[in-house]
Tab-separated table of C-alpha atoms in Angstrom:
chain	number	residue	atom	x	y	z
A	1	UNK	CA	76.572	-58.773	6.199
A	2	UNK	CA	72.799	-58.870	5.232
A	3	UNK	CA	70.345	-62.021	6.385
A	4	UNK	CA	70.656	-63.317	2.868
A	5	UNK	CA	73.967	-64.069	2.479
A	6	UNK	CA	74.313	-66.204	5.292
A	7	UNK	CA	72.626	-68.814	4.176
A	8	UNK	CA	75.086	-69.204	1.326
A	9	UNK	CA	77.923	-68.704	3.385
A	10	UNK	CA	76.488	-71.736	4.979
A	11	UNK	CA	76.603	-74.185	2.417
A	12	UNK	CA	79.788	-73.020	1.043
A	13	UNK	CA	81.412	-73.904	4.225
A	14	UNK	CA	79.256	-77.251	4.093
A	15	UNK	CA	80.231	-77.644	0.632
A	16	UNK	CA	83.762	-76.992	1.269
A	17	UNK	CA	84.117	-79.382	4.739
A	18	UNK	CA	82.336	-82.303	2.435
A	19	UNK	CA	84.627	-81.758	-0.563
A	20	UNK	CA	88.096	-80.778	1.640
A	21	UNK	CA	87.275	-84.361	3.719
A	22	UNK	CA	87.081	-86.690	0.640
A	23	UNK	CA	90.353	-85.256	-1.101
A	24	UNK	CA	91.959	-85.371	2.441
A	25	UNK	CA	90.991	-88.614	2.769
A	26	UNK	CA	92.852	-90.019	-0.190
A	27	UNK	CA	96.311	-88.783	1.036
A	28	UNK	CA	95.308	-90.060	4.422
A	29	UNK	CA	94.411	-93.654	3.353
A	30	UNK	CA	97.815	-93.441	1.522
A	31	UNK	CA	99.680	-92.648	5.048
A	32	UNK	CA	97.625	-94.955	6.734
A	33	UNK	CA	98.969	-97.998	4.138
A	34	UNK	CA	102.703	-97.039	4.880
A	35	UNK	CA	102.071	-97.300	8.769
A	36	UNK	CA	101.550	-93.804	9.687
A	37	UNK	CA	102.149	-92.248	13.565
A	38	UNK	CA	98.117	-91.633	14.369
A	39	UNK	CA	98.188	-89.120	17.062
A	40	UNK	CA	95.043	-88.167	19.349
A	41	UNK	CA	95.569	-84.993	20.642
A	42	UNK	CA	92.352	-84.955	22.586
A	43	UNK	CA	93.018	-84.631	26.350
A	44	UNK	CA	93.251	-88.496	27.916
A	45	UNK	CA	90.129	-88.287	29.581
A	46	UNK	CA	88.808	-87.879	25.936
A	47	UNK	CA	90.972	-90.539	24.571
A	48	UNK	CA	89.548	-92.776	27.243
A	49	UNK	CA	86.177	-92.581	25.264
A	50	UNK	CA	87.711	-94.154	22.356
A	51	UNK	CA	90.159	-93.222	19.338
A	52	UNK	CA	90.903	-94.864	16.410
A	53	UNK	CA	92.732	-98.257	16.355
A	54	UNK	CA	96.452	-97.726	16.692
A	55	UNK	CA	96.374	-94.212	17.495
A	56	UNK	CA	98.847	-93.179	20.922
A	57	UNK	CA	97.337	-90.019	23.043
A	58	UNK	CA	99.770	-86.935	22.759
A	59	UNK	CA	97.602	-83.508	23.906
A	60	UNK	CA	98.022	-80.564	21.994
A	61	UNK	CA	99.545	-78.746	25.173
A	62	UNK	CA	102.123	-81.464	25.234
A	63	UNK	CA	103.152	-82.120	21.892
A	64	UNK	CA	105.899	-79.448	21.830
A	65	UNK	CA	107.459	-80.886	25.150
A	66	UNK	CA	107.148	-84.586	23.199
A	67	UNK	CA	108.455	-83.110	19.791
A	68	UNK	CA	111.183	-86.319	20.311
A	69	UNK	CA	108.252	-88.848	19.821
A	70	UNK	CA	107.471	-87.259	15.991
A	71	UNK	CA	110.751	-87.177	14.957
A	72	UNK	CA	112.219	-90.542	12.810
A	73	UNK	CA	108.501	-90.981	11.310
A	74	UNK	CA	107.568	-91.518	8.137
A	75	UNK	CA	103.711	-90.009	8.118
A	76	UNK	CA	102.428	-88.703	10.759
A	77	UNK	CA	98.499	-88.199	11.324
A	78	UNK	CA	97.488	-86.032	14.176
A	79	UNK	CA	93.548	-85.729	14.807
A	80	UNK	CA	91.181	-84.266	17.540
A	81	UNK	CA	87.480	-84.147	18.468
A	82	UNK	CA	86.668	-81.716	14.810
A	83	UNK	CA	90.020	-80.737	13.795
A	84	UNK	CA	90.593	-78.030	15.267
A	85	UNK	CA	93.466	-79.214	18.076
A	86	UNK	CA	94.513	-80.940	15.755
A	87	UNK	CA	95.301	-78.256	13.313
A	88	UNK	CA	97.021	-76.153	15.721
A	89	UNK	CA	99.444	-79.511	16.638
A	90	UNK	CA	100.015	-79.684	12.890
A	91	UNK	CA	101.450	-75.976	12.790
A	92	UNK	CA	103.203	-77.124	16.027
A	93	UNK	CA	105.132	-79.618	14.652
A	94	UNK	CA	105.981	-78.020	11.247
A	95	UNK	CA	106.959	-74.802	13.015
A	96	UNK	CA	109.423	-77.542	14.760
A	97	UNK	CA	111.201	-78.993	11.801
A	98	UNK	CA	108.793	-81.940	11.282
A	99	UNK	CA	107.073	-81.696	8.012
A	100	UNK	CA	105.609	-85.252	7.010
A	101	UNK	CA	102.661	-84.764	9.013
A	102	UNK	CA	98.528	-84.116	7.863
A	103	UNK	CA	95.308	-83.228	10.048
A	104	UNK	CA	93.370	-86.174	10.182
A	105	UNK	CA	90.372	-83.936	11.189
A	106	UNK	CA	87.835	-85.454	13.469
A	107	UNK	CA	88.195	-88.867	15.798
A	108	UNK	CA	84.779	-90.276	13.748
A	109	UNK	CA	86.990	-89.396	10.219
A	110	UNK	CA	89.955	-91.734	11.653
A	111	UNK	CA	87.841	-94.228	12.907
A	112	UNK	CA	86.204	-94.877	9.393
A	113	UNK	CA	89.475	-94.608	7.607
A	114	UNK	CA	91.146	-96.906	10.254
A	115	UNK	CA	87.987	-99.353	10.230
A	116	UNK	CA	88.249	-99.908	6.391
């Protein structure tokens, strides 16, 4: 990859985070209004810093062992520090048998949607 490329790799990932989050965030305000199960799974020393309102604390190297707490629920919102953990719970869970769930992306993300 030459120098001048990356700087348009750049914004298409920036581009693509900005656009991704605001059609993302439809479907989540729509869980959110039925009472979805918001899931932290940030470790609980970061949950102790503050999560969105409502949201219990299930780490990602957990969630398998606690598969019993996802099941029965209509939406389900899992969410992490930027996503990431939070992706890899998703795949978790589906892998599992439970498909009603999205990636709320980052703790600031569920704040504001929570906060609204």
């Amino acid at each position: 990859m030459d120098r001048k490329s990356k700087p348009c790799k750049k914004l298409r990932w920036i581009y693509y985070q900005c656009y991704s989050e605001k059609k993302d965030n439809a479907a989540l305000e729509t869980a959110l209004g039925e009472g979805a199960f918001l899931v932290d799974v940030r470790t609980p020393v970061e949950f102790a810093s503050g999560s969105a309102e409502g949201a219990v604390n299930i780490p990602l190297d957990v969630v398998k062992d606690q598969i019993s707490k996802f099941r029965n629920k209509k939406n389900i919102i899992v969410f992490c520090r930027s996503g990431n953990r939070s992706a890899m719970a998703k795949g978790t869970l589906e892998r599992n048998g439970i498909t009603n769930v999205l990636n709320g992306g980052s703790v600031q993300n569920m704040i504001k949607l929570t906060e609204q």
